[in-house]
């Protein structure tokens, strides 16, 4: 246990990582101030030193993790012309889903105030699913210009379908978890037509 008065570096990330472990192990019902601080091995009052309340903590956790996803997917348009279109899109979809994504999404949905605050933040421009959708649209349009996506493809609608489906999987993972990569690869293959064209750069 960290002694009183000793500063803990990266305390927000330490608490966020602890919350992810609690969610994975105990579900949303197990997410409390006490469970998070015990998992983080720190004083019980530490969470409230950095967040107004548990709703504020979960809101910031959700926003932080989605901002990380947006940052990871953001460079996707730069990959146009390299590798496989299907591989690139599947990788972006996997980044959206993440290992703890469904648990974090469930935590947001389980708390009305959190869901409302997250929605307001995204509407105000905080990076989230909209930023991912935009990156996918720009990527698909770039590949279309290179002849690696069908010329009649509606790229914004394809990006919406991909991000919307992954968002659905985040919010409703189902009782029997499936390996995400084969499922997402099937989704990408079903949606995106890649005609014979220029050979991709390695």
Short mmCIF file of C-alpha atoms in Angstrom, two decimals:
data_model
loop_
_atom_site.label_atom_id
_atom_site.label_comp_id
_atom_site.label_asym_id
_atom_site.label_seq_id
_atom_site.Cartn_x
_atom_site.Cartn_y
_atom_site.Cartn_z
CA UNK A 1 0.00 0.00 0.00
CA UNK A 2 1.36 3.42 -0.92
CA UNK A 3 2.11 5.40 2.26
CA UNK A 4 0.28 8.64 2.96
CA UNK A 5 1.90 11.76 1.60
CA UNK A 6 3.91 9.92 -1.06
CA UNK A 7 3.07 11.04 -4.59
CA UNK A 8 2.05 8.29 -6.98
CA UNK A 9 3.21 8.88 -10.57
CA UNK A 10 0.56 8.63 -13.31
CA UNK A 11 -2.17 8.17 -10.74
CA UNK A 12 -5.01 8.54 -13.27
CA UNK A 13 -3.63 5.78 -15.47
CA UNK A 14 -2.96 3.58 -12.44
CA UNK A 15 -6.59 3.93 -11.36
CA UNK A 16 -7.89 3.44 -14.91
CA UNK A 17 -5.85 0.25 -15.37
CA UNK A 18 -7.08 -1.03 -12.01
CA UNK A 19 -10.69 -0.33 -13.02
CA UNK A 20 -10.20 -2.31 -16.24
CA UNK A 21 -8.99 -5.30 -14.24
CA UNK A 22 -11.94 -5.04 -11.85
CA UNK A 23 -14.39 -4.84 -14.75
CA UNK A 24 -12.82 -7.85 -16.45
CA UNK A 25 -12.96 -9.89 -13.26
CA UNK A 26 -16.19 -8.76 -11.56
CA UNK A 27 -18.24 -6.89 -14.15
CA UNK A 28 -19.92 -3.55 -13.66
CA UNK A 29 -21.46 -4.55 -10.33
CA UNK A 30 -17.98 -4.87 -8.82
CA UNK A 31 -16.80 -1.40 -9.85
CA UNK A 32 -16.66 0.71 -6.70
CA UNK A 33 -14.27 3.23 -5.23
CA UNK A 34 -13.03 0.60 -2.81
CA UNK A 35 -12.52 -2.13 -5.41
CA UNK A 36 -10.60 0.22 -7.70
CA UNK A 37 -8.33 1.67 -5.04
CA UNK A 38 -7.65 -1.76 -3.53
CA UNK A 39 -6.82 -3.11 -6.99
CA UNK A 40 -4.52 -0.12 -7.55
CA UNK A 41 -2.95 -0.71 -4.11
CA UNK A 42 -3.47 2.86 -2.97
CA UNK A 43 -5.37 4.80 -0.30
CA UNK A 44 -9.18 4.71 -0.53
CA UNK A 45 -9.45 8.48 -0.77
CA UNK A 46 -7.11 8.76 -3.74
CA UNK A 47 -9.82 8.38 -6.37
CA UNK A 48 -11.81 11.28 -4.90
CA UNK A 49 -8.68 13.44 -4.83
CA UNK A 50 -8.64 13.31 -8.64
CA UNK A 51 -12.29 12.81 -9.62
CA UNK A 52 -15.49 14.42 -8.37
CA UNK A 53 -17.24 11.07 -7.83
CA UNK A 54 -17.43 7.57 -9.27
CA UNK A 55 -19.52 8.76 -12.23
CA UNK A 56 -16.84 11.31 -13.07
CA UNK A 57 -14.17 8.61 -12.79
CA UNK A 58 -15.98 6.20 -15.12
CA UNK A 59 -16.73 9.03 -17.57
CA UNK A 60 -13.06 9.97 -17.75
CA UNK A 61 -12.09 6.31 -18.11
CA UNK A 62 -14.44 5.85 -21.08
CA UNK A 63 -13.32 9.10 -22.74
CA UNK A 64 -9.64 8.29 -22.20
CA UNK A 65 -9.88 4.80 -23.69
CA UNK A 66 -11.88 5.95 -26.71
CA UNK A 67 -9.46 8.84 -27.28
CA UNK A 68 -6.64 6.27 -27.32
CA UNK A 69 -8.51 4.22 -29.91
CA UNK A 70 -9.06 7.32 -32.05
CA UNK A 71 -5.35 8.14 -31.83
CA UNK A 72 -4.43 4.56 -32.81
CA UNK A 73 -6.78 4.50 -35.80
CA UNK A 74 -6.05 8.11 -36.81
CA UNK A 75 -3.01 7.29 -39.02
CA UNK A 76 -5.03 4.70 -41.01
CA UNK A 77 -5.35 6.93 -44.14
CA UNK A 78 -1.54 7.00 -44.36
CA UNK A 79 -1.59 3.24 -44.96
CA UNK A 80 -3.47 3.61 -48.25
CA UNK A 81 -1.62 1.64 -50.90
CA UNK A 82 0.24 -0.52 -48.37
CA UNK A 83 -0.63 -4.00 -47.22
CA UNK A 84 -4.11 -5.41 -47.73
CA UNK A 85 -7.22 -3.24 -47.60
CA UNK A 86 -9.04 -5.94 -45.65
CA UNK A 87 -6.13 -6.38 -43.23
CA UNK A 88 -5.87 -2.64 -42.62
CA UNK A 89 -9.59 -2.28 -41.95
CA UNK A 90 -9.71 -5.38 -39.76
CA UNK A 91 -6.82 -4.02 -37.70
CA UNK A 92 -8.64 -0.72 -37.23
CA UNK A 93 -11.82 -2.54 -36.18
CA UNK A 94 -9.86 -4.67 -33.70
CA UNK A 95 -8.36 -1.51 -32.22
CA UNK A 96 -11.88 -0.19 -31.69
CA UNK A 97 -13.02 -3.37 -30.00
CA UNK A 98 -9.90 -3.75 -27.87
CA UNK A 99 -9.42 -6.28 -25.10
CA UNK A 100 -11.31 -4.27 -22.47
CA UNK A 101 -13.62 -2.32 -24.79
CA UNK A 102 -16.83 -4.28 -24.08
CA UNK A 103 -16.31 -4.06 -20.31
CA UNK A 104 -15.71 -0.30 -20.45
CA UNK A 105 -18.72 0.22 -22.70
CA UNK A 106 -20.84 -1.84 -20.29
CA UNK A 107 -19.67 0.35 -17.41
CA UNK A 108 -20.76 3.46 -19.30
CA UNK A 109 -24.18 2.00 -20.11
CA UNK A 110 -24.73 0.84 -16.54
CA UNK A 111 -24.56 4.43 -15.21
CA UNK A 112 -27.01 6.94 -16.70
CA UNK A 113 -24.96 10.00 -15.79
CA UNK A 114 -21.87 8.48 -17.40
CA UNK A 115 -23.64 7.70 -20.67
CA UNK A 116 -25.02 11.24 -20.85
CA UNK A 117 -21.68 12.89 -20.06
CA UNK A 118 -19.81 10.75 -22.57
CA UNK A 119 -22.38 11.52 -25.29
CA UNK A 120 -22.12 15.27 -24.57
CA UNK A 121 -18.32 15.14 -24.69
CA UNK A 122 -18.33 13.34 -28.02
CA UNK A 123 -20.88 15.81 -29.40
CA UNK A 124 -18.57 18.63 -28.30
CA UNK A 125 -15.68 17.14 -30.27
CA UNK A 126 -13.85 14.88 -27.82
CA UNK A 127 -12.23 12.09 -29.90
CA UNK A 128 -14.40 9.02 -30.01
CA UNK A 129 -16.27 6.83 -32.51
CA UNK A 130 -16.82 9.83 -34.82
CA UNK A 131 -13.07 10.35 -35.19
CA UNK A 132 -12.62 6.65 -35.98
CA UNK A 133 -15.39 6.78 -38.59
CA UNK A 134 -13.76 9.83 -40.19
CA UNK A 135 -10.36 8.09 -40.37
CA UNK A 136 -11.94 5.02 -41.97
CA UNK A 137 -13.78 7.18 -44.51
CA UNK A 138 -10.60 8.99 -45.52
CA UNK A 139 -8.73 5.70 -45.75
CA UNK A 140 -11.37 4.10 -47.96
CA UNK A 141 -11.51 7.18 -50.19
CA UNK A 142 -7.72 7.12 -50.55
CA UNK A 143 -7.78 3.43 -51.47
CA UNK A 144 -10.61 4.12 -53.92
CA UNK A 145 -8.47 6.73 -55.68
CA UNK A 146 -5.71 4.12 -55.93
CA UNK A 147 -8.11 1.61 -57.48
CA UNK A 148 -8.01 -0.77 -54.49
CA UNK A 149 -11.65 -0.18 -53.49
CA UNK A 150 -14.51 -0.45 -55.97
CA UNK A 151 -15.06 2.84 -57.81
CA UNK A 152 -18.79 2.86 -57.04
CA UNK A 153 -18.32 2.21 -53.31
CA UNK A 154 -19.98 4.70 -50.95
CA UNK A 155 -16.99 5.17 -48.63
CA UNK A 156 -18.73 7.22 -45.91
CA UNK A 157 -21.49 4.60 -45.67
CA UNK A 158 -18.96 1.76 -45.55
CA UNK A 159 -17.13 3.51 -42.72
CA UNK A 160 -20.42 4.08 -40.89
CA UNK A 161 -21.38 0.41 -41.31
CA UNK A 162 -18.00 -0.76 -39.99
CA UNK A 163 -17.84 1.55 -36.98
CA UNK A 164 -21.54 1.08 -36.24
CA UNK A 165 -21.20 -2.69 -36.20
CA UNK A 166 -18.15 -2.57 -33.95
CA UNK A 167 -19.99 -0.12 -31.68
CA UNK A 168 -22.85 -2.63 -31.52
CA UNK A 169 -20.41 -5.41 -30.59
CA UNK A 170 -18.98 -3.17 -27.87
CA UNK A 171 -22.38 -2.48 -26.37
CA UNK A 172 -23.89 -5.95 -26.91
CA UNK A 173 -21.11 -8.55 -26.85
CA UNK A 174 -23.58 -11.40 -26.35
CA UNK A 175 -23.56 -14.25 -23.80
CA UNK A 176 -21.02 -16.35 -25.72
CA UNK A 177 -17.88 -14.35 -26.51
CA UNK A 178 -16.46 -14.95 -29.98
CA UNK A 179 -12.90 -14.52 -31.17
CA UNK A 180 -13.14 -11.00 -32.58
CA UNK A 181 -10.67 -11.16 -35.46
CA UNK A 182 -12.43 -13.83 -37.61
CA UNK A 183 -15.76 -12.10 -37.03
CA UNK A 184 -14.43 -8.67 -37.98
CA UNK A 185 -12.58 -10.06 -40.98
CA UNK A 186 -15.84 -11.60 -42.24
CA UNK A 187 -17.57 -8.26 -41.72
CA UNK A 188 -14.92 -6.33 -43.66
CA UNK A 189 -14.91 -8.89 -46.48
CA UNK A 190 -18.71 -8.76 -46.72
CA UNK A 191 -18.82 -4.97 -46.87
CA UNK A 192 -15.75 -3.91 -48.83
CA UNK A 193 -15.13 -4.97 -52.42
CA UNK A 194 -11.49 -4.83 -53.50
CA UNK A 195 -11.25 -5.27 -57.28
CA UNK A 196 -8.11 -6.54 -58.98
CA UNK A 197 -5.78 -3.58 -59.11
CA UNK A 198 -2.32 -2.24 -58.34
CA UNK A 199 -0.09 -4.41 -56.22
CA UNK A 200 0.22 -3.08 -52.69
CA UNK A 201 3.49 -1.73 -51.40
CA UNK A 202 5.02 -3.98 -48.71
#
